[in-house]
Structure formats: structure tokens, C-alpha cells
Coordinates of C-alpha atoms (C1' of nucleotides) in Angstrom, one line a residue:
Chain A
M9 CA -97.7 0.5 99.7
P10 CA -97.4 2.6 96.6
R11 CA -95.0 5.1 98.1
E12 CA -94.2 6.8 94.9
H13 CA -97.7 7.9 93.8
E14 CA -98.6 8.7 97.4
S15 CA -101.6 11.1 97.7
S16 CA -100.8 12.4 101.1
C17 CA -97.6 14.4 101.5
L18 CA -97.6 13.8 105.3
A19 CA -97.6 10.0 104.6
R20 CA -94.9 10.5 102.1
K21 CA -92.7 12.4 104.6
L22 CA -93.5 10.0 107.4
G23 CA -92.9 7.1 105.1
T24 CA -89.3 8.2 104.7
Y25 CA -88.8 7.4 108.3
V26 CA -90.8 4.2 108.9
E27 CA -92.8 1.7 107.0
L28 CA -96.5 2.6 107.4
S29 CA -99.2 0.0 107.7
S30 CA -102.4 0.5 105.8
S31 CA -104.2 1.3 109.0
D32 CA -101.6 4.0 109.7
R33 CA -102.3 5.3 106.3
D34 CA -106.0 5.4 106.9
A35 CA -105.4 7.3 110.2
I36 CA -103.3 9.8 108.3
A37 CA -105.8 10.2 105.6
R38 CA -108.4 11.0 108.2
L39 CA -106.3 14.0 109.3
E40 CA -106.2 15.3 105.8
K41 CA -109.9 15.2 104.9
E42 CA -110.4 19.0 105.0
E43 CA -108.4 21.6 103.0
M44 CA -107.9 25.3 103.6
H45 CA -106.3 27.6 101.2
F46 CA -104.3 30.7 102.2
A47 CA -102.9 33.5 100.1
A48 CA -99.4 34.8 100.6
D49 CA -99.2 36.9 103.8
A50 CA -102.5 35.6 105.1
V51 CA -102.6 35.0 108.8
V52 CA -103.7 31.5 109.6
R53 CA -104.1 32.0 113.3
R54 CA -103.0 34.6 115.9
R55 CA -101.2 34.3 119.1
G56 CA -103.6 34.0 122.0
E57 CA -106.5 32.5 120.0
A58 CA -107.9 29.3 121.3
I59 CA -106.4 26.3 119.5
R60 CA -109.0 24.9 117.3
H61 CA -106.9 22.5 115.4
L62 CA -103.6 21.3 114.2
F63 CA -102.6 21.3 110.6
V64 CA -100.8 19.2 108.0
V65 CA -99.1 21.3 105.4
K66 CA -100.0 20.2 101.9
S67 CA -98.1 22.9 100.1
G68 CA -96.6 26.3 100.7
W69 CA -94.3 28.1 103.1
L70 CA -95.4 29.3 106.6
T71 CA -93.8 30.9 109.6
S72 CA -94.8 31.2 113.2
H73 CA -93.7 34.3 115.2
T74 CA -94.4 36.3 118.3
D75 CA -94.1 40.1 118.7
L76 CA -92.3 41.6 121.7
C77 CA -93.7 44.6 123.5
D78 CA -91.0 46.8 122.1
G79 CA -92.1 46.0 118.6
R80 CA -89.4 43.6 117.7
R81 CA -90.4 40.2 116.3
H82 CA -89.2 36.7 116.9
V83 CA -89.7 34.2 114.1
I84 CA -89.8 30.8 115.6
Q85 CA -90.1 28.3 112.8
T86 CA -90.8 27.7 109.2
Y87 CA -93.2 25.0 107.9
H88 CA -93.3 23.2 104.6
A89 CA -95.1 20.5 102.7
G90 CA -95.5 17.4 104.8
D91 CA -94.9 19.1 108.1
M92 CA -97.3 19.0 111.0
I93 CA -98.1 22.3 112.6
G94 CA -99.1 22.5 116.2
L95 CA -97.1 19.7 117.9
S96 CA -95.5 22.4 120.1
D97 CA -98.9 23.7 121.1
L98 CA -100.2 20.5 122.4
A99 CA -99.7 21.5 126.0
S100 CA -101.5 24.8 125.7
H101 CA -105.0 25.9 125.4
R102 CA -104.0 29.0 123.4
C103 CA -101.7 29.6 120.4
N104 CA -98.3 30.6 121.5
A105 CA -97.5 32.1 118.1
T106 CA -99.0 33.8 115.1
L107 CA -99.0 31.5 112.1
T108 CA -98.6 33.2 108.7
A109 CA -98.4 32.0 105.2
C110 CA -95.4 33.5 103.5
A111 CA -96.4 32.0 100.2
E112 CA -99.7 30.6 98.9
S113 CA -100.4 27.6 101.0
V114 CA -102.8 24.7 101.4
L115 CA -103.3 23.3 104.9
C116 CA -105.4 20.4 106.2
P117 CA -106.8 21.2 109.6
F118 CA -107.7 18.5 112.1
P119 CA -109.0 18.8 115.6
K120 CA -106.7 18.4 118.5
N121 CA -108.6 15.4 119.8
A122 CA -108.1 13.5 116.6
L123 CA -104.8 12.7 118.3
D124 CA -106.8 10.8 120.9
E125 CA -107.6 8.2 118.3
I126 CA -104.0 7.9 117.1
V127 CA -102.7 7.6 120.7
T128 CA -105.2 4.8 121.4
R129 CA -105.1 2.9 118.2
Q130 CA -101.9 3.6 116.3
P131 CA -98.9 2.9 118.5
R132 CA -96.4 3.3 115.7
L133 CA -97.8 6.6 114.7
S134 CA -97.7 7.7 118.4
A135 CA -94.1 6.7 118.6
L136 CA -93.4 8.6 115.4
M137 CA -95.1 11.7 116.7
L138 CA -93.1 11.5 119.9
A139 CA -90.0 11.2 117.8
L140 CA -90.9 14.1 115.6
S141 CA -91.6 16.2 118.6
A142 CA -88.1 15.2 119.9
R143 CA -86.6 16.2 116.6
D144 CA -88.3 19.6 116.8
Q145 CA -86.7 20.0 120.2
E146 CA -83.3 19.2 118.8
V147 CA -83.7 21.8 116.1
L148 CA -84.7 24.4 118.7
I149 CA -81.7 23.5 120.8
D150 CA -79.4 23.9 117.9
L151 CA -80.9 27.3 117.1
L152 CA -80.6 28.2 120.8
R153 CA -76.9 27.4 120.7
A154 CA -76.5 29.4 117.6
N155 CA -78.3 32.4 119.1
A156 CA -76.6 32.2 122.4
R157 CA -73.0 31.5 121.4
M158 CA -72.3 32.5 117.8
G159 CA -71.6 35.7 116.0
A160 CA -73.7 37.2 113.2
R161 CA -71.9 35.5 110.3
E162 CA -72.1 32.0 111.9
R163 CA -75.7 32.4 112.8
T164 CA -76.6 33.3 109.3
V165 CA -74.7 30.3 108.0
F166 CA -76.4 28.1 110.5
L167 CA -79.9 29.3 109.4
L168 CA -79.1 28.7 105.7
L169 CA -77.9 25.2 106.5
M170 CA -80.9 24.4 108.5
L171 CA -83.3 25.7 105.8
Y172 CA -81.4 23.7 103.2
Y173 CA -81.6 20.4 105.0
R174 CA -85.1 21.0 106.0
L175 CA -86.2 21.7 102.5
R176 CA -84.1 18.9 100.9
L177 CA -86.4 16.3 102.4
T178 CA -89.0 17.3 99.8
S179 CA -87.0 19.0 97.2
D180 CA -84.4 16.3 96.5
D181 CA -81.8 18.9 95.7
E182 CA -78.2 17.7 96.1
T183 CA -76.4 20.8 94.8
G184 CA -76.7 23.1 97.8
C185 CA -79.4 25.2 96.2
L186 CA -82.0 26.7 98.4
S187 CA -85.1 28.8 97.5
C188 CA -86.2 31.0 100.3
P189 CA -89.2 33.4 100.2
L190 CA -88.2 35.0 103.5
N191 CA -86.9 38.6 103.3
Q192 CA -83.8 39.6 105.3
T193 CA -85.9 41.1 108.0
Q194 CA -87.6 37.7 108.6
I195 CA -84.3 35.9 108.4
G196 CA -82.9 38.3 111.0
D197 CA -86.0 37.7 113.2
M198 CA -85.1 34.0 113.3
I199 CA -81.6 34.4 114.5
G200 CA -81.7 37.6 116.5
L201 CA -80.3 40.0 114.0
T202 CA -81.5 43.1 112.2
N203 CA -82.1 43.1 108.5
V204 CA -79.0 45.3 108.1
S205 CA -76.8 42.8 109.7
V206 CA -78.2 39.9 107.7
S207 CA -77.6 41.9 104.5
K208 CA -74.0 42.5 105.5
C209 CA -73.4 38.9 106.4
L210 CA -74.9 37.6 103.2
V211 CA -72.8 40.1 101.1
D212 CA -69.7 39.1 103.1
L213 CA -70.4 35.3 102.6
E214 CA -70.9 35.9 98.9
R215 CA -67.6 37.8 98.6
S216 CA -65.9 35.0 100.5
G217 CA -67.1 32.6 97.9
L218 CA -69.1 30.5 100.4
I219 CA -72.5 31.2 98.8
A220 CA -73.9 32.6 95.6
R221 CA -77.2 34.4 95.3
D222 CA -79.7 35.0 92.6
R223 CA -83.0 36.6 93.7
H224 CA -84.5 34.4 96.3
R225 CA -82.2 31.5 95.4
I226 CA -79.2 30.9 97.5
R227 CA -76.6 28.3 96.6
L228 CA -74.3 26.9 99.3
L229 CA -71.1 26.5 97.5
Q230 CA -69.0 24.8 100.1
L231 CA -71.4 22.8 102.2
G232 CA -68.6 21.0 104.1
T233 CA -66.8 24.2 105.1
L234 CA -70.1 25.9 106.1
E235 CA -71.1 22.9 108.2
R236 CA -67.7 22.8 110.0
M237 CA -68.0 26.5 110.6
V238 CA -71.0 26.0 112.8
E239 CA -70.7 22.4 113.8
F240 CA -73.9 21.7 111.9
E241 CA -75.7 18.4 112.2
D242 CA -78.5 17.4 109.9
R243 CA -81.6 16.6 112.0
F244 CA -83.9 16.0 109.2
S245 CA -82.8 13.1 106.9
R246 CA -82.9 10.4 109.6
I247 CA -84.5 9.7 112.9
D248 CA -84.0 6.8 115.3
T249 CA -87.0 4.4 114.9
T250 CA -85.3 1.3 116.5
W251 CA -87.4 1.7 119.7
F252 CA -90.7 1.8 117.9
P253 CA -93.2 -1.0 118.5
E254 CA -93.4 -3.7 115.8
P255 CA -95.7 -3.0 112.9
E256 CA -99.0 -5.0 113.1
R257 CA -98.8 -8.1 111.1
A258 CA -102.5 -8.3 110.1
A259 CA -104.6 -6.0 108.0
A260 CA -104.2 -5.5 104.3
Chain B
M18 CA -105.0 6.9 144.4
P19 CA -103.1 7.9 147.5
R20 CA -101.5 10.9 145.8
E21 CA -100.0 12.3 149.0
H22 CA -97.8 9.4 150.1
E23 CA -96.8 8.7 146.5
S24 CA -93.7 6.6 146.3
S25 CA -92.7 7.7 142.8
C26 CA -91.9 11.3 142.2
L27 CA -92.6 11.0 138.5
A28 CA -96.0 9.7 139.3
R29 CA -96.4 12.6 141.7
K30 CA -95.4 15.1 139.1
L31 CA -97.5 13.5 136.3
G32 CA -100.4 13.2 138.8
T33 CA -100.6 17.0 139.1
Y34 CA -101.6 17.1 135.4
V35 CA -103.9 14.1 135.0
E36 CA -105.6 11.4 137.0
L37 CA -103.5 8.3 136.7
S38 CA -105.0 4.8 136.5
S39 CA -103.5 2.0 138.4
S40 CA -102.1 0.5 135.2
D41 CA -100.5 3.8 134.4
R42 CA -99.0 3.7 137.9
D43 CA -97.7 0.2 137.3
A44 CA -96.1 1.3 134.0
I45 CA -94.5 4.3 135.7
A46 CA -93.2 2.1 138.5
R47 CA -91.6 -0.2 135.9
L48 CA -89.6 2.8 134.7
E49 CA -88.2 3.4 138.1
K50 CA -87.1 -0.1 139.1
E51 CA -83.4 0.7 139.0
E52 CA -81.5 3.5 140.7
M53 CA -78.2 5.1 140.1
H54 CA -76.5 7.5 142.4
F55 CA -74.3 10.4 141.3
A56 CA -72.1 12.7 143.2
A57 CA -72.0 16.4 142.6
D58 CA -70.1 17.2 139.4
A59 CA -70.3 13.6 138.2
V60 CA -70.9 13.2 134.5
V61 CA -73.8 11.0 133.8
R62 CA -73.3 10.7 130.1
R63 CA -71.3 12.5 127.4
R64 CA -72.3 14.0 124.1
G65 CA -71.7 11.5 121.3
E66 CA -72.2 8.4 123.4
A67 CA -74.8 5.9 122.2
I68 CA -78.1 6.4 124.0
R69 CA -78.5 3.6 126.4
H70 CA -81.5 4.8 128.3
L71 CA -83.7 7.6 129.5
F72 CA -83.9 8.7 133.1
V73 CA -86.4 9.7 135.7
V74 CA -84.9 12.1 138.2
K75 CA -85.6 10.9 141.7
S76 CA -83.7 13.7 143.4
G77 CA -81.0 16.3 142.7
W78 CA -80.1 18.9 140.1
L79 CA -78.7 18.2 136.7
T80 CA -77.8 20.1 133.6
S81 CA -77.2 19.2 130.0
H82 CA -74.7 21.1 127.9
T83 CA -72.6 21.1 124.7
D84 CA -69.2 22.6 124.2
L85 CA -68.4 24.7 121.1
C86 CA -65.2 24.3 119.3
D87 CA -64.0 27.7 120.6
G88 CA -64.2 26.5 124.1
R89 CA -67.4 28.3 125.0
R90 CA -70.2 26.3 126.5
H91 CA -74.0 26.2 126.0
V92 CA -76.1 24.9 128.9
I93 CA -79.3 23.7 127.5
Q94 CA -81.5 22.7 130.4
T95 CA -81.8 21.9 134.0
Y96 CA -83.4 18.8 135.4
H97 CA -85.1 18.3 138.8
A98 CA -87.0 15.7 140.9
G99 CA -89.8 14.2 138.9
D100 CA -88.4 15.2 135.5
M101 CA -87.9 12.8 132.7
I102 CA -84.5 13.2 130.9
G103 CA -84.1 12.2 127.3
L104 CA -87.4 13.1 125.7
S105 CA -85.4 15.4 123.4
D106 CA -83.1 12.6 122.4
L107 CA -85.7 10.2 121.2
A108 CA -85.0 10.9 117.6
S109 CA -81.3 10.4 117.8
H110 CA -79.0 7.4 118.2
R111 CA -76.4 9.4 120.1
C112 CA -76.6 11.9 123.0
N113 CA -76.8 15.4 121.8
A114 CA -75.5 16.8 125.1
T115 CA -73.4 16.0 128.1
L116 CA -75.5 15.4 131.2
T117 CA -73.9 16.4 134.5
A118 CA -75.1 16.3 138.1
C119 CA -74.6 19.7 139.7
A120 CA -75.6 18.4 143.0
E121 CA -75.8 14.8 144.5
S122 CA -78.5 13.1 142.4
V123 CA -80.4 9.9 142.1
L124 CA -81.6 8.8 138.7
C125 CA -83.8 5.9 137.5
P126 CA -82.6 4.7 134.1
F127 CA -84.8 2.8 131.8
P128 CA -84.2 1.6 128.3
K129 CA -85.5 3.6 125.3
N130 CA -87.7 0.7 124.1
A131 CA -89.6 0.7 127.4
L132 CA -91.5 3.4 125.6
D133 CA -92.6 0.8 123.1
E134 CA -94.8 -0.7 125.8
I135 CA -96.2 2.7 126.9
V136 CA -97.0 3.6 123.4
T137 CA -98.9 0.3 122.8
R138 CA -100.6 -0.2 126.1
Q139 CA -101.0 3.2 127.9
P140 CA -102.7 5.7 125.6
R141 CA -103.1 8.3 128.3
L142 CA -99.4 8.1 129.3
S143 CA -98.5 8.4 125.6
A144 CA -100.7 11.5 125.3
L145 CA -99.0 12.9 128.5
M146 CA -95.6 12.3 127.1
L147 CA -96.5 14.0 123.9
A148 CA -97.8 16.9 125.9
L149 CA -94.7 17.1 128.0
S150 CA -92.5 17.1 124.9
A151 CA -94.6 19.9 123.6
R152 CA -94.2 21.8 126.9
D153 CA -90.5 21.3 126.6
Q154 CA -90.7 22.8 123.2
E155 CA -92.5 25.8 124.5
V156 CA -89.9 26.4 127.1
L157 CA -87.2 26.2 124.5
I158 CA -89.1 28.7 122.3
D159 CA -89.4 31.1 125.2
L160 CA -85.6 30.8 125.9
L161 CA -84.9 31.3 122.2
R162 CA -87.0 34.5 122.2
A163 CA -85.1 35.7 125.3
N164 CA -81.7 35.0 123.7
A165 CA -82.5 36.4 120.3
R166 CA -84.4 39.5 121.3
M167 CA -83.6 40.6 124.8
G168 CA -80.7 42.4 126.6
A169 CA -78.6 41.0 129.3
R170 CA -80.8 42.3 132.2
E171 CA -84.0 40.9 130.8
R172 CA -82.4 37.6 129.9
T173 CA -81.2 37.2 133.5
V174 CA -84.7 38.0 134.8
F175 CA -86.2 35.5 132.4
L176 CA -83.9 32.7 133.6
L177 CA -84.7 33.4 137.2
L178 CA -88.4 33.3 136.5
M179 CA -88.1 30.1 134.6
L180 CA -86.1 28.4 137.3
Y181 CA -88.5 29.6 139.9
Y182 CA -91.6 28.3 138.3
R183 CA -89.9 25.1 137.3
L184 CA -88.8 24.4 140.8
R185 CA -92.1 25.6 142.4
L186 CA -93.7 22.4 141.1
T187 CA -91.9 20.4 143.6
S188 CA -90.9 23.0 146.2
D189 CA -94.3 24.6 146.9
D190 CA -92.7 27.9 147.5
E191 CA -95.0 30.9 147.2
T192 CA -92.7 33.6 148.4
G193 CA -90.5 34.0 145.3
C194 CA -87.6 32.2 146.9
L195 CA -85.3 30.2 144.7
S196 CA -82.4 28.1 145.6
C197 CA -80.0 27.6 142.7
P198 CA -76.7 25.7 142.8
L199 CA -75.6 27.0 139.4
N200 CA -72.7 29.5 139.5
Q201 CA -72.8 32.6 137.4
T202 CA -70.7 31.0 134.7
Q203 CA -73.3 28.3 134.2
I204 CA -76.1 30.8 134.4
G205 CA -74.4 32.8 131.7
D206 CA -74.0 29.7 129.6
M207 CA -77.8 29.2 129.6
I208 CA -78.6 32.7 128.4
G209 CA -75.6 33.5 126.2
L210 CA -73.8 35.8 128.6
T211 CA -70.4 35.7 130.3
N212 CA -70.1 35.3 134.1
V213 CA -69.1 38.9 134.3
S214 CA -72.3 40.2 132.7
V215 CA -74.4 37.9 134.9
S216 CA -72.7 39.3 137.9
K217 CA -73.3 42.8 136.8
C218 CA -76.9 42.1 136.0
L219 CA -77.6 40.5 139.4
V220 CA -75.9 43.3 141.3
D221 CA -78.0 45.8 139.3
L222 CA -81.2 43.9 139.9
E223 CA -80.5 43.7 143.5
R224 CA -79.7 47.5 143.7
S225 CA -83.0 48.1 141.9
G226 CA -84.8 46.2 144.6
L227 CA -86.1 43.6 142.3
I228 CA -84.3 40.7 143.8
A229 CA -82.5 39.9 147.0
R230 CA -79.7 37.4 147.4
D231 CA -78.1 35.4 150.2
R232 CA -75.5 32.8 149.0
H233 CA -77.2 30.5 146.6
R234 CA -80.7 31.7 147.4
I235 CA -82.3 34.3 145.3
R236 CA -85.6 36.0 146.2
L237 CA -87.7 37.5 143.5
L238 CA -89.2 40.5 145.3
Q239 CA -91.6 41.8 142.7
L240 CA -92.8 38.8 140.7
G241 CA -95.4 40.8 138.8
T242 CA -93.0 43.5 137.7
L243 CA -90.3 40.9 136.7
E244 CA -92.9 38.9 134.7
R245 CA -94.1 42.0 132.9
M246 CA -90.5 43.0 132.1
V247 CA -90.0 39.9 130.0
E248 CA -93.6 39.0 129.2
F249 CA -93.1 35.8 131.1
E250 CA -95.6 32.9 131.0
D251 CA -95.6 30.0 133.4
R252 CA -95.4 26.8 131.3
F253 CA -95.1 24.5 134.2
S254 CA -98.1 24.6 136.5
R255 CA -100.7 23.6 134.0
I256 CA -100.9 21.7 130.7
D257 CA -103.9 21.1 128.4
T258 CA -105.2 17.6 128.9
T259 CA -108.6 18.1 127.4
W260 CA -107.7 16.1 124.2
F261 CA -106.4 13.1 126.1
P262 CA -108.2 9.8 125.7
E263 CA -110.7 8.8 128.4
P264 CA -109.2 6.9 131.3
E265 CA -109.9 3.2 131.3
R266 CA -113.0 2.4 133.3
A267 CA -111.9 -1.1 134.5
A268 CA -109.0 -2.2 136.7
A269 CA -108.7 -1.3 140.4
Chain C
dC3 C1' -92.6 54.3 83.6
dG4 C1' -93.4 55.0 88.4
dC5 C1' -94.2 53.3 92.8
dA6 C1' -93.5 50.4 96.9
dT7 C1' -90.7 47.2 98.9
dA8 C1' -86.3 45.2 99.7
dA9 C1' -81.4 45.3 99.9
dT10 C1' -77.1 47.7 100.4
dT11 C1' -73.7 50.9 102.3
dG12 C1' -71.5 53.9 105.6
dA13 C1' -71.4 56.6 110.1
dT14 C1' -72.3 56.5 114.9
dG15 C1' -73.4 54.7 119.4
dG16 C1' -74.8 51.2 122.9
dT17 C1' -74.2 46.9 124.8
dT18 C1' -71.6 43.2 126.1
dA19 C1' -67.2 40.5 125.7
dT20 C1' -62.7 40.5 127.2
dC21 C1' -59.0 41.3 130.2
dA22 C1' -57.2 42.0 134.6
dA23 C1' -57.1 43.0 139.4
dG24 C1' -59.1 42.7 143.8
dA25 C1' -62.7 41.1 147.3
dC26 C1' -65.1 37.5 149.4
dC27 C1' -65.9 33.0 151.1
dA28 C1' -65.4 28.1 152.8
dG29 C1' -62.4 24.7 153.8
dT30 C1' -57.7 23.1 155.2
dG31 C1' -53.8 22.6 157.8
dG32 C1' -50.5 24.7 160.7
Chain D
dC29 C1' -56.8 31.3 165.9
dC30 C1' -54.7 32.4 161.8
dA31 C1' -52.5 31.9 157.3
dC32 C1' -53.2 29.7 153.0
dT33 C1' -55.7 28.1 149.0
dG34 C1' -59.0 27.6 145.3
dG35 C1' -63.1 28.9 143.8
dT36 C1' -66.5 32.4 143.0
dC37 C1' -68.0 37.0 142.7
dT38 C1' -67.3 41.9 141.9
dT39 C1' -65.5 46.0 139.7
dG40 C1' -63.4 48.9 136.3
dA41 C1' -61.0 49.8 131.7
dT42 C1' -60.9 48.7 126.9
dA43 C1' -62.4 46.8 122.6
dA44 C1' -65.3 44.2 119.4
dC45 C1' -69.6 43.6 117.6
dC46 C1' -74.0 44.6 116.3
dA47 C1' -78.0 48.0 116.5
dT48 C1' -79.6 52.1 114.9
dC49 C1' -80.1 55.7 111.7
dA50 C1' -80.1 57.6 107.3
dA51 C1' -79.2 57.8 102.5
dT52 C1' -78.8 55.2 98.2
dT53 C1' -79.5 51.6 95.0
dA54 C1' -81.9 47.5 93.3
dT55 C1' -86.0 44.8 92.5
dG56 C1' -90.7 43.7 91.5
dC57 C1' -95.2 45.0 90.1
dG58 C1' -99.1 47.5 88.2

DNA sequence: CGCATAATTGATGGTTATCAAGACCAGTGG
DNA sequence: CCACTGGTCTTGATAACCATCAATTATGCG
């Protein structure tokens, strides 16, 4: 269990939630056999394509989005090192969203039916995937609440907090500092605003002393205040694993 | 496999997606041993409470919602016969939303760690639950898109379509008829509108000949037109089960 | 330096919230 | 049968908020 010099970033991320057995680790390693490299702005897969595989993110930044018929865009989610892409597509035959690399990225593709093996042989991993899928739902619900019931300023704050806590899992930052390659149009497309409104909100937040900016880095100066502003809850640093099956005793 | 005179409505609903083995059926039956009855407007559980169990809905109509600090409300989801409540809370120790019966309802509670057994012994059910969780995500994503990028009229149409297809699973209606106990305030709380706007949109849709209303019944007169209006996709009638593990051969 | 992309700023208009008043409806009790 | 009541729905007037448009400035890159 050499968690520090872990080769797989998926195992590292999952390992923050539960103790992984060596057979769990083997199963995870099998998901990461292959590697695909993508340049910034490369499209990994398009909405409507048949789903060939799921991905583990080894490094990089990706987003998934759909385009509306009137030309506007809805950015659904961002993905980062250690994330699994495609849990939300498990029920579909076709991709529901276009997946794009916003920065140079490395992905490990694995076929959908590799999950078959996990579901039959690795009960703890199955439980973990269910829990992660539930966590993703919680995040979507929070976003939905922000979109449906908050003004532009609060929605912007909400997104910054979400990105911050999401990235903190791998970045280990404690200072409220956040590095975000998304431009303001993309940010707006995540929270139902135009690039113009996002700009105005960010300028305003900066003038209010709540955030500071330098290029693509944003620093959240008063985390507590910001969190109270939008009733934010961190969904990322912990999940409930108490209901998981016992780890297997055997196997070294 | 007497699917017609099925005693469990969960088994009936799940059975529309996959063939269930008798041991799957036993496992499902174990989830439905207990029954709790709730009157209309009864609160089943409140946001912030410890999660004692998940529920299978035997009959009725329920909603989950959160209240914002400014008094506004966000209605997240509706639940109906055969639905499983709590998949989105699996990652949390505490309830993220208040669950209310909008109509007289019967629920079967089962403890969170009953999933332990499913995950270790029933690979096909585990796969199915993962797929259902993914489906719930898709629905949330669709809702998010509607909230973030559509106007009031389109959002209203979207919600009606979603409710229609969701209910059609159990109601077998083909005529576009939809019976909805939610008042316009609750409808608005699902799509980020006020009761006033909902009223205006419904009146407008009715005048345009797209829907007809009679008390709590709404009839969608031009399903195709309405669907095209919001690029609607039915997430309920089918899910991808091709990646599921083979059903066990043994056991009668 | 020069170009393309991104961010900022201000003016204007559309959409929806808000507020308030009235209509409708079902149930209750006189 | 009718008046009363509480809830829901409808309608119109006003205001807040954000989108849209357009012009300018800043930033990044060859």
C-alpha cells in the first residue's frame, strides 16, 4: 500500500476515500493500460457518437458541453487528474455531450464493459463507483440550485468555490488559490451567463475585496464569506463509505 | 418470471430494463419488507437529518427540495411508484434535501447498508443501480441546460415533457395526458420561475394550442412540436444494459 | 511589432421578478 | 341554497436584472 508513490492517479484519488485492496488496485490498473494524448482544444468525442469507452483522466483539464439550436452553449462539467469520465453516460448508447480538452491532457480509455468485471468481482469498487456517481449528482443539484435561484454574482461565486474545492483534491492548496484555464465565455456557459456578465461580476468581486486575480489565477480572499454567500458545501473532500462492504481479508 | 402480476413495483420497473433472476427478485423483495404510510403534505425527512435509510416508492407522489436563506425554494426532483429515493444521497452522511409527500404515499424504507449485500452478491443489480444513477444524472443535466439556457416558456415545456415521460413508465398513457398534483409555485420552484410566470406561460401555451388543461390534468397536444422546441430527449423508457454482466445461469 | 483573442465598459432593451388586486374553486357551516 | 373562507390561479403595472450590442483596452503569441 505505497500510497505516496502511487503510479495511478485514479488509485490515488480513490485511495483518499477508502483503503484499496491489492486486487482493487489491480482492477484499477487494468483500466489504465492504454493512454491517449490530446492537445489543447482537441475534441475527444462528440455528442451523438456511439460510446466506445470511458476514460480515466491522467492529467489535464477537460470540459463537456452541449450546443443548443440557437447557438448558445451549455458547459456541463470539468474534469481533472484522477477523475473518471463517462459515469453519467452509462445509461446511454450515445454520448450526451461533447468532450473537449481545454489544456493538454492524457486520458486512459477503457471499454464500457470493463465495468462488468468490476461489478462482478470488486464489490468495494462497485460501491465506490455508486458513491461517486451519487456525489456527481449532488454537485449537479447544487449547480441547479445556483442556476435556478441565484443572481449572477452569487452564481459566479458558487462556480469559483466549486472549482476550488474540486481542484484542491489534487493540488493541495490551502490558500484559496485557483488556476483556471477557462475563459469567461466558458465560465458563463457553466452558470447560464454571458461572458459580459461574468466579466462584470468578477470585476465587482475584485473591487469588493472578495477575490484577487492575476491572469488565469484567481485567489479567493475570504473563503468563509464567499461560502456563506451561496450556502456552499464541499462535496469533494469526503464521502460516506460506512455502508461499503468489508475489504477482503485475503490476498497480498 | 410472471412479470404481469408482479407484486413489487420496483421489480416491475426494473424489469422493464433487464431480465431479473429469481435471486435478483429475492434481493429486491428484501428491500421492500417494511412499509410506511404518509399523508399528503407529510414530511418524510428533513434536510440535515442523518440518513437512516433509502426508500422504494410503492405508491404516491413525492418531491425533494431545499430552502434558500432568502426564503426561496428549490424543488429538485419528483418521485413516483417504482422509483428508488436516496441514490443521490449515497455519498453523504446527512440528507441534502427535504422529502415531502405531495399526495398520499406508501414507501418501503431499507437501510443504506442493505446495498452492501447487493453490491457483493448481485452484480446485475449493481450494474442496474449504477445505470439508474447515471440516468438520474442525465436528467439533472437536461434540467440544468433548461435552467441555464432557456426562457420561461421553454423551461415550462421542458418540465411538462419530463414529467410526462417519467410518469408514462407506470401510467401507460399514449395520448399526452399528464396528471400533476404540483401547484404552480412548486412547478416554478423546479425550473427557477415564480408562480406568476408559470401561470403566464401555461396560459400562453394553452392559447397557442400546444396544451390543454382541466384542473390538475394537462394534455400535451403536439408532442413533436413541444419536443423540438426544447430538444427534448426521453431518458426514461430505455437504458443501455449491453455492458451488464451475464445473468446467472443457475437458480430457479 | 502586429495580429488575434480575451476582457472590460457603457448604453439600451427584453425578460422575468415583484407587487397588488381580482377571479375562481372546493369545502364548510349557517 | 347561499355566504364565507383559504387556497390557487390569473392579470396588469412597475422595476430589477441580465442579455445584447458596440466600442475600447488588455493580453498573449508569432
